[in-house]
Amino acid sequence: MPCRGRRFPPSAMAAPGGTGMVPVLPGLYVGGAESCSSPEALAAAGVVAVLTVDAEEPPAVPGVRAMHVRARDEPGADLLSRLDECAALIPLPTARSPQPAPFIPLPSSRSPQPAPLSPLFSRPRRRVNPGFQRQLKLYEAMGCAVDTSSVLYKRYRLEMLSERLSEPQDLPREVFAVDPTTVCQTLNTEVLYRCRKCRRALFRSSSILSHTEGIGPTAFAHKRITDSARLSGNSQEKCTSYFIEPVQWMEPALLGVMEGQLLCPKCTSKLGSFSWRGDQCSCGRWVTPAFQIHKSRVDEVRTLPVGNFQSAKT
């Protein structure tokens, strides 16, 4: 649990593996949930705010602001969506404006470690579950604020969802990008992608989830790619598909199945495929989950200003 206050006296700090409060930064402590059982110890440290991340809510501590995030100590637990609230409860003190200390009680199944809840309080961490560490790094990469429009956040959200799915019968509405046929394009900022056959708008550039390029043909050795295929692949674009977030028009195809084809909602021509378990890009990179649209099946449409008018360039 994090709390804010002045540095704890050595006598009040537990040895590694104990349940006492451990200083992380000046005015920030972590510890086991049991640490909250002593209002006197919290008061002695100048603690004014307690943030608890655990499956059960701890008893209230008189005179201390408290926040409880209900989550099990498991890699798949979603803490990222609550980090903005947590950071607001325990802002870091500064040299000019020192603040009382916050305290972070960790789940009781773990020993207290210098592992603050937000990367704002980053320090080397041990024995913190890998899912939580990954979420902290993602939070830091987004500028210590949850940005739902970020490609990083969209990919994280889809990966978390794919880990919980067996046969998706009901998908959260926020997973789907808005169908570009229902809103106007933001001028000069986004590329629109249309079906090459019928010209139906399919998705925008903001829906593309980029990935690190893979190792190329050698990644497909198990598929026994021929020498001629390897040679032809060397002269072509390595990524032959766009991997995107799900768009509203895909919903009927995604419900109840883990993989399948993606067809144009207007002319039903094949655009690509999807798999919640993941699929391999032509560059060799494995993408999970995968919603891929073949580049050869769509055209880019860019809106360019011409005087006071707008024209589309394909």
PDB file of N, CA and C in Angstrom, residues 242-277:
ATOM      1  N   TYR A 242      -2.309  -4.999 -42.898  1.00  0.00           N
ATOM      2  CA  TYR A 242      -2.482  -4.065 -41.795  1.00  0.00           C
ATOM      3  C   TYR A 242      -3.088  -4.845 -40.631  1.00  0.00           C
ATOM      4  N   PHE A 243      -2.497  -4.718 -39.451  1.00  0.00           N
ATOM      5  CA  PHE A 243      -3.091  -5.292 -38.251  1.00  0.00           C
ATOM      6  C   PHE A 243      -3.768  -4.146 -37.522  1.00  0.00           C
ATOM      7  N   ILE A 244      -5.079  -4.265 -37.318  1.00  0.00           N
ATOM      8  CA  ILE A 244      -5.861  -3.149 -36.809  1.00  0.00           C
ATOM      9  C   ILE A 244      -6.675  -3.567 -35.578  1.00  0.00           C
ATOM     10  N   GLU A 245      -7.250  -2.575 -34.911  1.00  0.00           N
ATOM     11  CA  GLU A 245      -8.194  -2.858 -33.839  1.00  0.00           C
ATOM     12  C   GLU A 245      -9.530  -3.225 -34.480  1.00  0.00           C
ATOM     13  N   PRO A 246     -10.379  -3.970 -33.789  1.00  0.00           N
ATOM     14  CA  PRO A 246     -11.686  -4.311 -34.361  1.00  0.00           C
ATOM     15  C   PRO A 246     -12.500  -3.042 -34.641  1.00  0.00           C
ATOM     16  N   VAL A 247     -13.232  -3.054 -35.744  1.00  0.00           N
ATOM     17  CA  VAL A 247     -14.096  -1.932 -36.116  1.00  0.00           C
ATOM     18  C   VAL A 247     -15.544  -2.414 -35.993  1.00  0.00           C
ATOM     19  N   GLN A 248     -16.459  -1.505 -35.754  1.00  0.00           N
ATOM     20  CA  GLN A 248     -17.850  -1.875 -35.474  1.00  0.00           C
ATOM     21  C   GLN A 248     -18.457  -2.824 -36.497  1.00  0.00           C
ATOM     22  N   TRP A 249     -18.112  -2.670 -37.780  1.00  0.00           N
ATOM     23  CA  TRP A 249     -18.720  -3.527 -38.793  1.00  0.00           C
ATOM     24  C   TRP A 249     -18.261  -4.984 -38.674  1.00  0.00           C
ATOM     25  N   MET A 250     -17.188  -5.236 -37.893  1.00  0.00           N
ATOM     26  CA  MET A 250     -16.693  -6.603 -37.732  1.00  0.00           C
ATOM     27  C   MET A 250     -17.471  -7.412 -36.688  1.00  0.00           C
ATOM     28  N   GLU A 251     -18.221  -6.737 -35.837  1.00  0.00           N
ATOM     29  CA  GLU A 251     -18.802  -7.405 -34.674  1.00  0.00           C
ATOM     30  C   GLU A 251     -19.561  -8.691 -35.004  1.00  0.00           C
ATOM     31  N   PRO A 252     -20.441  -8.718 -36.010  1.00  0.00           N
ATOM     32  CA  PRO A 252     -21.159  -9.973 -36.292  1.00  0.00           C
ATOM     33  C   PRO A 252     -20.229 -11.143 -36.598  1.00  0.00           C
ATOM     34  N   ALA A 253     -19.097 -10.865 -37.238  1.00  0.00           N
ATOM     35  CA  ALA A 253     -18.164 -11.939 -37.604  1.00  0.00           C
ATOM     36  C   ALA A 253     -17.386 -12.453 -36.398  1.00  0.00           C
ATOM     37  N   LEU A 254     -17.202 -11.607 -35.371  1.00  0.00           N
ATOM     38  CA  LEU A 254     -16.355 -11.976 -34.241  1.00  0.00           C
ATOM     39  C   LEU A 254     -17.086 -12.743 -33.148  1.00  0.00           C
ATOM     40  N   LEU A 255     -18.384 -12.578 -33.055  1.00  0.00           N
ATOM     41  CA  LEU A 255     -19.128 -13.167 -31.950  1.00  0.00           C
ATOM     42  C   LEU A 255     -19.203 -14.689 -32.054  1.00  0.00           C
ATOM     43  N   GLY A 256     -18.859 -15.350 -30.964  1.00  0.00           N
ATOM     44  CA  GLY A 256     -19.026 -16.794 -30.873  1.00  0.00           C
ATOM     45  C   GLY A 256     -17.920 -17.629 -31.458  1.00  0.00           C
ATOM     46  N   VAL A 257     -16.919 -17.016 -32.076  1.00  0.00           N
ATOM     47  CA  VAL A 257     -15.832 -17.788 -32.690  1.00  0.00           C
ATOM     48  C   VAL A 257     -14.488 -17.161 -32.339  1.00  0.00           C
ATOM     49  N   MET A 258     -13.450 -17.974 -32.374  1.00  0.00           N
ATOM     50  CA  MET A 258     -12.110 -17.496 -32.037  1.00  0.00           C
ATOM     51  C   MET A 258     -11.323 -17.045 -33.263  1.00  0.00           C
ATOM     52  N   GLU A 259     -11.741 -17.471 -34.451  1.00  0.00           N
ATOM     53  CA  GLU A 259     -11.051 -17.075 -35.669  1.00  0.00           C
ATOM     54  C   GLU A 259     -11.981 -17.201 -36.862  1.00  0.00           C
ATOM     55  N   GLY A 260     -11.626 -16.504 -37.934  1.00  0.00           N
ATOM     56  CA  GLY A 260     -12.455 -16.565 -39.124  1.00  0.00           C
ATOM     57  C   GLY A 260     -12.030 -15.544 -40.154  1.00  0.00           C
ATOM     58  N   GLN A 261     -12.822 -15.395 -41.200  1.00  0.00           N
ATOM     59  CA  GLN A 261     -12.524 -14.454 -42.266  1.00  0.00           C
ATOM     60  C   GLN A 261     -13.144 -13.092 -41.975  1.00  0.00           C
ATOM     61  N   LEU A 262     -12.528 -12.042 -42.524  1.00  0.00           N
ATOM     62  CA  LEU A 262     -13.092 -10.700 -42.478  1.00  0.00           C
ATOM     63  C   LEU A 262     -13.519 -10.334 -43.888  1.00  0.00           C
ATOM     64  N   LEU A 263     -14.821 -10.115 -44.051  1.00  0.00           N
ATOM     65  CA  LEU A 263     -15.389  -9.805 -45.355  1.00  0.00           C
ATOM     66  C   LEU A 263     -15.887  -8.363 -45.380  1.00  0.00           C
ATOM     67  N   CYS A 264     -15.837  -7.756 -46.536  1.00  0.00           N
ATOM     68  CA  CYS A 264     -16.360  -6.402 -46.689  1.00  0.00           C
ATOM     69  C   CYS A 264     -17.847  -6.411 -46.341  1.00  0.00           C
ATOM     70  N   PRO A 265     -18.294  -5.513 -45.466  1.00  0.00           N
ATOM     71  CA  PRO A 265     -19.707  -5.512 -45.075  1.00  0.00           C
ATOM     72  C   PRO A 265     -20.654  -5.104 -46.199  1.00  0.00           C
ATOM     73  N   LYS A 266     -20.123  -4.591 -47.305  1.00  0.00           N
ATOM     74  CA  LYS A 266     -20.980  -4.172 -48.418  1.00  0.00           C
ATOM     75  C   LYS A 266     -20.982  -5.179 -49.554  1.00  0.00           C
ATOM     76  N   CYS A 267     -19.796  -5.536 -50.046  1.00  0.00           N
ATOM     77  CA  CYS A 267     -19.730  -6.428 -51.211  1.00  0.00           C
ATOM     78  C   CYS A 267     -19.322  -7.854 -50.861  1.00  0.00           C
ATOM     79  N   THR A 268     -19.013  -8.105 -49.590  1.00  0.00           N
ATOM     80  CA  THR A 268     -18.614  -9.416 -49.054  1.00  0.00           C
ATOM     81  C   THR A 268     -17.328  -9.986 -49.659  1.00  0.00           C
ATOM     82  N   SER A 269     -16.537  -9.160 -50.314  1.00  0.00           N
ATOM     83  CA  SER A 269     -15.244  -9.660 -50.799  1.00  0.00           C
ATOM     84  C   SER A 269     -14.317  -9.872 -49.608  1.00  0.00           C
ATOM     85  N   LYS A 270     -13.425 -10.852 -49.701  1.00  0.00           N
ATOM     86  CA  LYS A 270     -12.537 -11.167 -48.595  1.00  0.00           C
ATOM     87  C   LYS A 270     -11.489 -10.073 -48.418  1.00  0.00           C
ATOM     88  N   LEU A 271     -11.380  -9.583 -47.187  1.00  0.00           N
ATOM     89  CA  LEU A 271     -10.412  -8.531 -46.863  1.00  0.00           C
ATOM     90  C   LEU A 271      -9.225  -9.074 -46.089  1.00  0.00           C
ATOM     91  N   GLY A 272      -9.453 -10.102 -45.303  1.00  0.00           N
ATOM     92  CA  GLY A 272      -8.387 -10.644 -44.467  1.00  0.00           C
ATOM     93  C   GLY A 272      -8.950 -11.678 -43.517  1.00  0.00           C
ATOM     94  N   SER A 273      -8.415 -11.722 -42.298  1.00  0.00           N
ATOM     95  CA  SER A 273      -8.855 -12.723 -41.328  1.00  0.00           C
ATOM     96  C   SER A 273      -8.602 -12.216 -39.923  1.00  0.00           C
ATOM     97  N   PHE A 274      -9.150 -12.933 -38.945  1.00  0.00           N
ATOM     98  CA  PHE A 274      -8.900 -12.576 -37.552  1.00  0.00           C
ATOM     99  C   PHE A 274      -8.683 -13.838 -36.734  1.00  0.00           C
ATOM    100  N   SER A 275      -7.957 -13.703 -35.646  1.00  0.00           N
ATOM    101  CA  SER A 275      -7.758 -14.804 -34.707  1.00  0.00           C
ATOM    102  C   SER A 275      -7.452 -14.213 -33.337  1.00  0.00           C
ATOM    103  N   TRP A 276      -8.263 -14.563 -32.356  1.00  0.00           N
ATOM    104  CA  TRP A 276      -8.006 -14.101 -30.992  1.00  0.00           C
ATOM    105  C   TRP A 276      -6.757 -14.758 -30.429  1.00  0.00           C
ATOM    106  N   ARG A 277      -6.370 -15.896 -30.984  1.00  0.00           N
ATOM    107  CA  ARG A 277      -5.163 -16.592 -30.518  1.00  0.00           C
ATOM    108  C   ARG A 277      -3.900 -16.007 -31.132  1.00  0.00           C
TER     109      ARG A 277
END
